[in-house]
Structure formats: C-alpha cells, structure tokens
Tab-separated table of C-alpha atoms in Angstrom:
chain	number	residue	atom	x	y	z
A	1	MET	CA	113.085	-22.101	-124.682
A	2	THR	CA	113.512	-20.654	-120.654
A	3	VAL	CA	115.854	-18.444	-118.527
A	4	ILE	CA	118.180	-17.799	-116.040
A	5	ALA	CA	120.468	-14.895	-114.706
A	6	ILE	CA	122.453	-13.947	-111.237
A	7	PHE	CA	122.885	-11.291	-110.018
A	8	GLU	CA	126.156	-10.638	-109.120
A	9	GLY	CA	126.256	-7.603	-106.887
A	10	LEU	CA	123.587	-8.757	-104.818
A	11	GLY	CA	124.231	-11.501	-104.599
A	12	ILE	CA	120.333	-13.119	-106.432
A	13	GLY	CA	119.938	-15.710	-108.761
A	14	ILE	CA	116.685	-16.552	-111.060
A	15	SER	CA	114.601	-18.806	-112.801
A	16	ASP	CA	111.976	-19.966	-114.971
A	17	LEU	CA	110.349	-22.871	-115.214
A	18	LEU	CA	108.961	-23.090	-118.585
A	19	MET	CA	110.678	-25.716	-120.990
A	20	SER	CA	109.289	-25.989	-124.756
A	21	ARG	CA	109.793	-27.092	-128.730
A	22	ASP	CA	108.573	-25.032	-131.991
A	23	VAL	CA	105.965	-27.079	-132.640
A	24	ARG	CA	102.602	-25.790	-131.791
A	25	GLY	CA	100.898	-27.647	-129.175
A	26	LYS	CA	98.737	-28.063	-125.952
A	27	TRP	CA	99.554	-26.084	-123.456
A	28	MET	CA	99.682	-27.420	-119.631
A	29	TYR	CA	98.863	-25.995	-117.110
A	30	LEU	CA	101.619	-23.076	-115.760
A	31	PRO	CA	101.062	-22.606	-112.395
A	32	SER	CA	101.652	-18.594	-112.898
A	33	LEU	CA	98.593	-18.502	-115.288
A	34	GLY	CA	96.692	-21.897	-114.496
A	35	GLU	CA	94.993	-23.320	-118.386
A	36	PRO	CA	96.489	-21.051	-120.850
A	37	PRO	CA	93.889	-19.379	-122.690
A	38	ASP	CA	93.681	-18.476	-126.610
A	39	HIS	CA	96.123	-16.309	-127.019
A	40	ILE	CA	99.048	-18.625	-125.089
A	41	GLN	CA	97.769	-21.606	-126.771
A	42	GLN	CA	98.708	-20.757	-130.675
A	43	LEU	CA	101.901	-19.363	-130.456
A	44	SER	CA	104.042	-21.358	-132.513
A	45	PHE	CA	105.476	-22.953	-129.605
A	46	SER	CA	104.733	-25.297	-127.225
A	47	PRO	CA	106.355	-26.362	-123.719
A	48	THR	CA	107.774	-29.680	-123.171
A	49	ARG	CA	107.629	-29.588	-119.222
A	50	LEU	CA	108.081	-27.400	-116.622
A	51	VAL	CA	111.770	-27.621	-114.753
A	52	ARG	CA	113.993	-26.216	-111.944
A	53	LYS	CA	117.357	-24.838	-113.953
A	54	VAL	CA	119.607	-26.365	-111.600
A	55	GLY	CA	122.848	-28.933	-111.285
A	56	TYR	CA	124.810	-30.414	-108.273
A	57	LEU	CA	128.180	-30.880	-109.000
A	58	ALA	CA	130.059	-32.746	-105.728
A	59	VAL	CA	133.137	-30.590	-104.921
A	60	GLY	CA	135.781	-30.628	-101.974
A	61	ALA	CA	133.240	-31.813	-99.245
A	62	SER	CA	129.735	-31.219	-100.542
A	63	ALA	CA	127.560	-30.869	-103.307
A	64	THR	CA	127.151	-27.762	-104.924
A	65	GLN	CA	124.292	-26.095	-106.469
A	66	PHE	CA	124.409	-23.446	-110.372
A	67	LEU	CA	121.731	-22.379	-112.488
A	68	ILE	CA	121.895	-24.752	-115.715
A	69	CYS	CA	119.798	-24.135	-119.177
A	70	GLY	CA	120.073	-24.338	-122.626
A	71	THR	CA	119.765	-27.581	-125.035
A	72	VAL	CA	119.103	-30.530	-123.111
A	73	ALA	CA	121.420	-32.487	-124.549
A	74	HIS	CA	124.223	-29.984	-124.988
A	75	ALA	CA	123.290	-29.061	-121.813
A	76	GLU	CA	123.210	-32.946	-120.140
A	77	SER	CA	126.594	-33.241	-121.916
A	78	PHE	CA	128.442	-31.076	-120.075
A	79	LEU	CA	126.893	-31.760	-116.230
A	80	LYS	CA	128.231	-35.551	-117.639
A	81	ILE	CA	131.530	-33.625	-118.213
A	82	ALA	CA	131.929	-32.198	-115.415
A	83	GLN	CA	131.202	-34.915	-113.252
A	84	GLU	CA	134.302	-36.871	-115.171
A	85	LEU	CA	136.431	-34.385	-114.282
A	86	VAL	CA	135.838	-34.256	-110.922
A	87	SER	CA	136.091	-38.047	-110.384
A	88	GLY	CA	139.427	-38.627	-112.476
A	89	ASN	CA	137.493	-40.711	-115.345
A	90	LEU	CA	138.387	-37.254	-117.776
A	91	ALA	CA	142.014	-34.943	-118.000
A	92	PRO	CA	141.630	-31.647	-117.906
A	93	PRO	CA	141.755	-30.156	-121.838
A	94	LEU	CA	143.367	-26.963	-120.873
A	95	VAL	CA	146.160	-25.958	-119.819
A	96	ALA	CA	145.552	-24.672	-116.471
A	97	PRO	CA	145.851	-26.872	-113.715
A	98	LEU	CA	142.306	-28.410	-112.584
A	99	ASN	CA	141.608	-28.326	-109.165
A	100	ARG	CA	138.754	-30.907	-108.605
A	101	ASP	CA	137.836	-29.316	-105.585
A	102	ASP	CA	136.436	-25.824	-107.230
A	103	MET	CA	133.557	-25.304	-108.435
A	104	ALA	CA	134.992	-22.760	-110.978
A	105	SER	CA	137.725	-24.694	-112.197
A	106	VAL	CA	135.611	-27.711	-112.791
A	107	LEU	CA	133.543	-26.151	-115.145
A	108	THR	CA	135.701	-24.254	-116.336
A	109	HIS	CA	137.205	-27.449	-117.855
A	110	ALA	CA	134.378	-28.778	-119.061
A	111	ALA	CA	133.342	-26.035	-120.951
A	112	GLU	CA	136.470	-26.119	-123.080
A	113	PHE	CA	135.381	-29.942	-123.593
A	114	SER	CA	132.048	-29.541	-124.730
A	115	ARG	CA	133.217	-26.113	-126.787
A	116	VAL	CA	135.405	-28.819	-128.890
A	117	LYS	CA	132.961	-30.948	-129.005
A	118	ARG	CA	130.910	-28.163	-130.320
A	119	GLU	CA	127.568	-28.761	-128.054
A	120	VAL	CA	127.603	-24.903	-126.652
A	121	ASP	CA	124.222	-24.253	-126.569
A	122	PHE	CA	124.302	-24.156	-122.950
A	123	ALA	CA	125.103	-21.825	-119.749
A	124	ALA	CA	125.733	-22.323	-116.270
A	125	LEU	CA	125.595	-19.819	-113.524
A	126	ALA	CA	127.025	-20.164	-110.270
A	127	PHE	CA	128.287	-17.911	-107.572
A	128	ARG	CA	131.421	-19.307	-104.520
A	129	GLY	CA	131.572	-16.619	-101.610
A	130	VAL	CA	131.872	-13.280	-104.044
A	131	HIS	CA	132.925	-14.561	-107.019
A	132	SER	CA	130.220	-15.249	-109.697
A	133	ILE	CA	130.706	-18.594	-111.990
A	134	ILE	CA	129.365	-17.958	-115.424
A	135	VAL	CA	130.416	-20.992	-118.098
A	136	GLY	CA	128.624	-21.480	-121.603
A	137	ARG	CA	127.015	-17.951	-123.351
A	138	THR	CA	125.461	-14.908	-121.803
A	139	ILE	CA	124.000	-11.772	-121.725
A	140	ARG	CA	126.558	-9.440	-120.137
A	141	LEU	CA	124.684	-5.970	-118.264
A	142	ASP	CA	125.328	-3.896	-117.191
A	143	LEU	CA	122.055	-1.320	-115.574
A	144	PRO	CA	121.003	1.451	-113.171
A	145	TYR	CA	119.892	0.501	-110.031
A	146	PHE	CA	120.998	-4.073	-110.270
A	147	GLY	CA	124.104	-3.660	-111.188
A	148	LYS	CA	126.167	-6.335	-113.026
A	149	ILE	CA	123.762	-8.554	-114.144
A	150	THR	CA	124.172	-12.847	-116.462
A	151	LEU	CA	121.526	-13.762	-118.412
A	152	GLY	CA	121.440	-17.096	-119.900
A	153	GLY	CA	119.010	-19.521	-121.861
A	154	SER	CA	117.392	-18.988	-125.513
A	155	GLY	CA	114.961	-16.318	-123.010
A	156	ALA	CA	117.497	-13.754	-122.053
A	157	PRO	CA	116.666	-11.552	-124.492
A	158	ALA	CA	113.950	-11.236	-123.160
A	159	LEU	CA	115.148	-11.136	-119.495
A	160	GLU	CA	117.319	-7.704	-120.520
A	161	GLU	CA	114.511	-6.193	-122.599
A	162	PHE	CA	112.444	-6.747	-119.537
A	163	LEU	CA	115.360	-5.446	-116.788
A	164	ARG	CA	116.571	-2.757	-118.544
A	165	ASN	CA	112.961	-0.931	-118.842
A	166	GLN	CA	112.723	-1.371	-115.027
A	167	SER	CA	116.427	-0.031	-114.326
A	168	TYR	CA	115.127	3.376	-114.415
A	169	ARG	CA	112.018	3.130	-112.540
A	170	TYR	CA	114.180	0.947	-110.110
A	171	GLN	CA	116.566	3.791	-110.050
A	172	ARG	CA	114.346	6.272	-109.307
A	173	ASP	CA	112.012	4.935	-107.269
A	174	PHE	CA	114.665	2.654	-104.583
A	175	GLY	CA	118.023	4.212	-105.817
A	176	ASP	CA	118.804	5.141	-101.890
A	177	GLU	CA	118.352	1.823	-101.031
A	178	SER	CA	121.466	-0.238	-99.347
A	179	ASP	CA	122.947	-3.474	-101.301
A	180	PHE	CA	121.105	-5.498	-99.175
A	181	GLY	CA	117.929	-3.619	-99.559
A	182	LYS	CA	118.126	-3.632	-103.431
A	183	GLY	CA	119.147	-8.181	-103.575
A	184	MET	CA	115.392	-8.045	-100.800
A	185	ARG	CA	113.586	-6.038	-103.240
A	186	VAL	CA	115.136	-7.775	-106.871
A	187	ALA	CA	114.449	-10.913	-105.021
A	188	HIS	CA	110.976	-10.760	-103.731
A	189	HIS	CA	109.513	-7.315	-105.759
A	190	LEU	CA	110.657	-8.384	-109.431
A	191	PRO	CA	110.112	-12.432	-109.589
A	192	MET	CA	105.803	-10.861	-108.567
A	193	GLN	CA	106.346	-8.230	-112.050
A	194	LEU	CA	107.689	-11.315	-113.895
A	195	LEU	CA	104.461	-14.040	-112.766
A	196	ALA	CA	102.407	-10.932	-113.473
A	197	ALA	CA	104.006	-10.415	-116.923
A	198	ASP	CA	102.744	-14.393	-117.827
A	199	ARG	CA	98.942	-13.392	-117.357
A	200	ARG	CA	98.957	-10.046	-119.184
A	201	ASN	CA	97.053	-10.346	-122.917
A	202	PRO	CA	99.770	-10.637	-124.906
A	203	SER	CA	101.979	-11.696	-122.120
A	204	ILE	CA	105.885	-10.854	-123.013
A	205	THR	CA	107.453	-13.551	-120.902
A	206	LEU	CA	105.255	-16.615	-122.099
A	207	SER	CA	105.180	-15.117	-126.025
A	208	LYS	CA	109.069	-15.370	-125.476
A	209	GLY	CA	109.035	-18.775	-124.117
A	210	VAL	CA	110.331	-18.023	-120.539
A	211	GLY	CA	108.410	-18.811	-117.672
A	212	GLY	CA	105.562	-20.854	-116.123
A	213	PHE	CA	106.819	-19.247	-112.068
A	214	TYR	CA	110.157	-18.387	-110.539
A	215	GLU	CA	113.014	-19.327	-108.311
A	216	VAL	CA	114.425	-17.233	-106.158
A	217	TRP	CA	117.912	-17.710	-104.899
A	218	PHE	CA	120.749	-16.071	-102.976
A	219	ASN	CA	124.211	-16.886	-102.605
A	220	LEU	CA	124.900	-18.441	-99.345
A	221	ASN	CA	128.241	-18.629	-97.532
A	222	SER	CA	128.186	-22.565	-99.164
A	223	GLY	CA	127.268	-21.211	-102.486
A	224	LEU	CA	124.061	-21.132	-103.859
A	225	GLY	CA	121.155	-21.569	-102.605
A	226	GLU	CA	116.990	-21.389	-102.896
A	227	ASP	CA	114.775	-19.268	-101.053
A	228	ASP	CA	113.475	-21.963	-98.970
A	229	MET	CA	112.242	-19.413	-96.563
A	230	GLY	CA	108.343	-19.092	-96.743
A	231	TRP	CA	106.720	-17.523	-98.742
A	232	VAL	CA	103.705	-16.827	-99.488
A	233	ARG	CA	102.712	-14.666	-102.979
A	234	ILE	CA	99.113	-12.399	-104.110
A	235	LEU	CA	98.533	-10.510	-106.822
A	236	ALA	CA	95.991	-7.751	-106.222
A	237	ASP	CA	93.940	-4.742	-107.566
A	238	VAL	CA	92.486	-1.867	-106.940
A	239	GLU	CA	90.282	-0.113	-108.054
A	240	PRO	CA	88.352	4.040	-107.613
A	241	PRO	CA	87.042	4.121	-105.185
A	242	TYR	CA	90.658	3.174	-103.877
A	243	ALA	CA	89.867	2.542	-100.001
A	244	ARG	CA	87.402	0.186	-100.944
A	245	GLY	CA	88.595	-3.320	-100.845
A	246	VAL	CA	91.248	-5.078	-103.726
A	247	THR	CA	90.727	-8.070	-105.577
A	248	VAL	CA	92.277	-10.698	-105.376
A	249	ARG	CA	93.554	-12.146	-108.406
A	250	ALA	CA	96.747	-14.699	-107.186
A	251	LEU	CA	98.080	-17.191	-104.299
A	252	TRP	CA	101.453	-18.418	-104.630
A	253	TRP	CA	103.025	-21.000	-102.144
A	254	HIS	CA	106.484	-23.367	-102.444
A	255	ALA	CA	108.670	-24.726	-100.296
A	256	TYR	CA	110.480	-27.612	-101.344
A	257	ALA	CA	111.300	-32.141	-101.441
A	258	GLN	CA	114.157	-33.982	-101.977
A	259	GLY	CA	115.039	-31.195	-104.414
A	260	ASP	CA	112.159	-31.080	-106.142
A	261	LEU	CA	110.254	-27.395	-105.975
A	262	VAL	CA	106.166	-27.877	-105.134
A	263	VAL	CA	104.535	-25.270	-105.381
A	264	ALA	CA	100.141	-24.941	-104.289
A	265	SER	CA	98.164	-22.113	-106.626
A	266	ALA	CA	95.010	-20.225	-107.455
A	267	PRO	CA	96.302	-18.677	-110.280
A	268	CYS	CA	91.628	-17.424	-111.482
A	269	GLU	CA	91.391	-15.767	-108.189
A	270	GLU	CA	88.523	-13.111	-108.960
A	271	SER	CA	87.228	-12.219	-105.535
A	272	PHE	CA	86.909	-8.451	-104.060
A	273	LEU	CA	87.892	-7.723	-100.961
A	274	ALA	CA	86.759	-4.738	-98.539
A	275	PRO	CA	88.754	-3.300	-95.668
A	276	GLY	CA	88.403	-5.973	-92.892
A	277	ALA	CA	86.571	-8.872	-94.504
A	278	THR	CA	87.826	-12.300	-95.010
A	279	VAL	CA	87.231	-14.818	-98.455
A	280	SER	CA	87.299	-17.930	-98.900
A	281	ILE	CA	89.944	-20.376	-101.191
A	282	PRO	CA	88.128	-23.461	-101.605
A	283	LYS	CA	90.934	-26.068	-101.906
A	284	GLU	CA	88.991	-27.664	-104.793
A	285	LYS	CA	90.446	-24.429	-107.187
A	286	ILE	CA	94.594	-24.864	-105.093
A	287	LYS	CA	96.034	-26.906	-107.509
A	288	VAL	CA	99.840	-28.729	-106.437
A	289	ASP	CA	102.825	-29.858	-108.558
A	290	ARG	CA	105.844	-30.848	-108.136
A	291	PHE	CA	108.987	-30.365	-110.434
A	292	PRO	CA	111.928	-31.506	-110.870
A	293	THR	CA	115.392	-30.792	-111.718
A	294	PHE	CA	116.421	-30.128	-115.283
A	295	THR	CA	118.128	-33.482	-115.649
A	296	ASP	CA	116.078	-35.829	-113.530
A	297	PHE	CA	112.834	-36.721	-114.929
A	298	VAL	CA	111.243	-38.894	-112.246
A	299	GLN	CA	108.027	-37.727	-111.603
A	300	ARG	CA	107.709	-38.044	-107.710
A	301	GLN	CA	104.183	-37.330	-106.824
A	302	PRO	CA	102.658	-34.242	-105.688
A	303	PRO	CA	102.166	-33.575	-101.577
A	304	SER	CA	97.746	-33.421	-100.863
A	305	ILE	CA	96.534	-30.354	-100.773
A	306	ASP	CA	95.250	-31.029	-97.208
A	307	SER	CA	98.537	-31.811	-96.166
A	308	LEU	CA	99.250	-28.205	-97.023
A	309	LEU	CA	97.303	-25.559	-96.003
A	310	PRO	CA	98.749	-26.202	-92.691
A	311	LYS	CA	101.643	-25.326	-93.833
A	312	ILE	CA	100.837	-22.333	-96.132
A	313	VAL	CA	99.314	-20.447	-93.834
A	314	ARG	CA	102.408	-21.098	-91.263
A	315	ALA	CA	103.949	-19.154	-94.279
A	316	LYS	CA	107.006	-16.911	-92.296
A	317	PHE	CA	107.295	-14.299	-94.939
A	318	PHE	CA	104.485	-13.031	-97.376
A	319	THR	CA	104.962	-10.616	-100.553
A	320	SER	CA	101.757	-8.598	-101.924
A	321	SER	CA	101.481	-6.535	-104.805
A	322	LEU	CA	98.588	-4.467	-105.156
A	323	SER	CA	98.152	-3.368	-108.829
A	324	LEU	CA	95.741	-0.606	-111.297
A	325	SER	CA	95.460	-3.330	-113.340
A	326	ARG	CA	93.764	-6.472	-113.380
A	327	ASP	CA	97.010	-8.270	-115.545
A	328	GLY	CA	98.713	-6.353	-113.198
A	329	ASN	CA	100.962	-3.954	-115.212
A	330	ASP	CA	100.853	-1.350	-113.571
A	331	PHE	CA	102.282	-2.100	-109.779
A	332	LEU	CA	101.186	0.864	-106.773
A	333	ALA	CA	103.539	-1.101	-104.362
A	334	THR	CA	104.514	-4.702	-103.197
A	335	THR	CA	104.163	-5.010	-99.440
A	336	MET	CA	107.226	-8.050	-98.380
A	337	ALA	CA	106.562	-8.503	-95.022
A	338	THR	CA	106.310	-11.289	-91.538
A	339	ARG	CA	102.944	-13.273	-91.270
A	340	ASN	CA	101.561	-10.903	-88.226
A	341	LEU	CA	102.452	-7.848	-90.635
A	342	SER	CA	101.356	-7.728	-93.859
A	343	VAL	CA	97.819	-6.337	-95.777
A	344	PHE	CA	97.018	-9.674	-95.993
A	345	GLN	CA	95.695	-12.453	-93.347
A	346	ILE	CA	95.639	-16.609	-93.740
A	347	SER	CA	93.583	-18.934	-92.001
A	348	TRP	CA	93.199	-22.184	-92.897
A	349	ASP	CA	90.298	-24.730	-92.313
A	350	ARG	CA	89.461	-28.275	-94.016
A	351	THR	CA	87.551	-26.642	-96.503
A	352	GLY	CA	90.320	-24.655	-98.561
A	353	ILE	CA	92.776	-20.762	-97.153
A	354	ARG	CA	90.157	-18.006	-96.405
A	355	ILE	CA	91.901	-14.386	-96.984
A	356	LYS	CA	91.556	-11.082	-94.668
A	357	LEU	CA	91.935	-7.628	-95.751
A	358	ASP	CA	93.292	-6.282	-92.980
A	359	LYS	CA	91.625	-2.739	-92.612
A	360	ASP	CA	94.487	-0.603	-91.326
A	361	ARG	CA	97.355	-2.431	-92.731
A	362	PHE	CA	95.674	-2.162	-96.439
A	363	LEU	CA	93.755	2.311	-95.413
A	364	GLY	CA	97.643	2.997	-94.007
A	365	VAL	CA	99.358	1.607	-97.540
A	366	ILE	CA	96.105	3.119	-99.264
A	367	GLY	CA	96.750	6.211	-97.871
A	368	ALA	CA	100.884	6.632	-98.082
A	369	LEU	CA	100.126	5.847	-102.053
A	370	SER	CA	97.351	8.758	-101.294
A	371	LYS	CA	99.724	11.034	-100.004
A	372	ALA	CA	102.925	10.005	-102.699
A	373	SER	CA	100.299	10.776	-105.724
A	374	VAL	CA	100.723	8.169	-107.053
A	375	PHE	CA	97.796	7.598	-108.017
A	376	SER	CA	97.079	11.233	-109.852
A	377	GLU	CA	100.299	10.025	-111.824
A	378	HIS	CA	98.490	6.963	-113.216
A	379	SER	CA	95.366	8.345	-113.565
A	380	ASP	CA	97.433	10.785	-115.981
A	381	ASP	CA	99.706	8.070	-117.805
A	382	ASP	CA	96.501	6.673	-118.224
A	383	GLY	CA	94.825	10.365	-120.095
A	384	GLY	CA	92.367	10.320	-117.644
C-alpha cells in the first residue's frame, strides 16, 4: 500500500514511504511515529520496507524524475519498458509517433505496453513545464482551495478522503491566498497534518497503509524536484492557560544523499517548554534513517547523528505546528519561517540538540490566536 499525489495547478507533489503486504507481522520503526504501538502492530498488514516513490528516466539531455507506485513487479516492468523505449530496444506500440526526448510520450507508450501485458497495477505522475504527466491507475479530483489533484497508489482513496475533509477548511481559512501561497501551504502545512495523522489512535493514514514519512516535490523547469531546501519540522501542543508554553512532541529533519532520503527523527518527545526556556533532545533519542528509491534494493549506511547535528541546526527553513491535543488532531497554527524568524530556535552541542521557545514570537502567535477567538472556537467544539 502506498500513495503519490500531484497538485496540478499548484505545482506540488507529495509521496509517502510505506510499502506493505497483506500479512500481519512485526512493524519497523517509522520516522513519523517511532516504534509503532499496539494499535498499529495489530493491523492486518505489515510493512515490507520504506522507500522513496520515485523513478528516473534519461529523456533528452538529462535524467528526469517522476513519482511511481503500485505492485512492485508491475512498476518495475513499466520502468524497464520505458527505458527500453528510450534506448530504441522496443518499437512503440501506439500509432502515435514516439518521441524519445519527451517524457510524456515515453511514459504513454510504456503504459500501453503494460496494458497489453495486463500489468496495470501502477501509477506514474510527473510535471513537464506547465503540463502534468499522468499514466496508470489514478484518481482525479477538483477540490476547493487545492484545485486539480491526481492521486495514485492503493492508498489513494484514503488520501482522497483526507483531502476532501480538509479542502473546505483550507478554503475557509486561506482561500484568499495566491497560487504561490497555496503551493507553499500545501508543501509545508499538509505534510505536518499527515505526520500528525500517522500518530493518532486510530491512525487515519497508517490504518490504510499510508505514511511513515512524507516527501514534498516541486514543479521545476526541468521537471519534478524534491524539496531539498533544508527543513526542520517541529510538532508541539499547547494546553490552557495557553501562554504558559508548549509540549514538544516531535522533531524531524531531512536531506538527500546519492539519491537517497536521509531523515533524522525524534518522534517520541514529552518535553515541556515555557516561553524563553530551553530543553534538550539527547542525540541518543534521535534516529537517523536512509531510504533508497523504489527500485533500489541497496541499503546504504546512514550518516552518524554526530555528523548531522551541525547540519540540522543550520537548516534554512522551519515548519512549526501547534496543536490543541497530543495527537495533533486540531492544528491551531502552522508557521513557516526562515531559521532566524522561527518560533523555535535550535542549537547543538556534543550531547544533542537544544530547542528554545522564542518568548516574543510565541506570545505573538498566542495573542493573534486569542484575538481571532480560535481558542474559544475549539473549546466550543469540544463541549467546553
């Protein structure tokens, strides 16, 4: 089970890492959650591995990336066919001419080959300039705020339900944003919601075989490109009286190395942080994982946490989500800021990472939420 998605008008893609099988078994460590608790271990399926849902194809002058998912055998066959079409080892199956320098043409012909072979349990999604490339089994949506979306993978119905539930709230709260602003919000607010969804009991994502961690993709001029700008993500919750501080629940950082995704995660925190105060996350509690691409079965050694500590604190951007509950069910605010303007400030020493809650910025966020009556709205929703 897996999921990939592109938001066509916003030029954003999202993909998860989980690949699973319909057999109950031992669940592995998940960056979004840590060691899965009993309600996850008892699901009727279990993960086989965590991988990046991306394929590469040398079309034109360079290798181009696209999102891919599905039954491994079908997806691998589709990729092999596409590569043989580009190399000239296969004749195109369609009447329409094959342009070996055009991603859409190659993938369309490869999909037809796969259809003839009855190997159709896959989806491939990409951007090429202002156009979207869509082949295989997909779900197409057009939702308020998000616009046109294409989903692929066995987890597509679960993500469809999630996005339908969120679209009207996004439209209500953020509908006046520009397309650029919407793209940035989808790229950084939505993954935080998905990470939080992994952590709920019951989990609306992991229970459907979706999750583990989430990659963000951008429509670059040359095609699809991963979000490799250096992001730290922090999930925290606040409790009345709201100005007293937050409890940090999770911290994530990611980067890329030799085509692999490297994730440093501390998803099991319980650290209360008053405004202006600092807490430490010992390096022993920060796990580093390295995830290969869909068809790469070579498991390379992840870097050491000691080598990553200075890189994590130099991350250029921070996404911080404040929630009313420890499972992240009700996000009050998600802030996206450069390192120097974040609500959370981080530093490091040889023992681990220190997180400081910037007093003025935090109280500013709480003041803005109070002025907007956000707390009273949530209190009414909860029957308080």
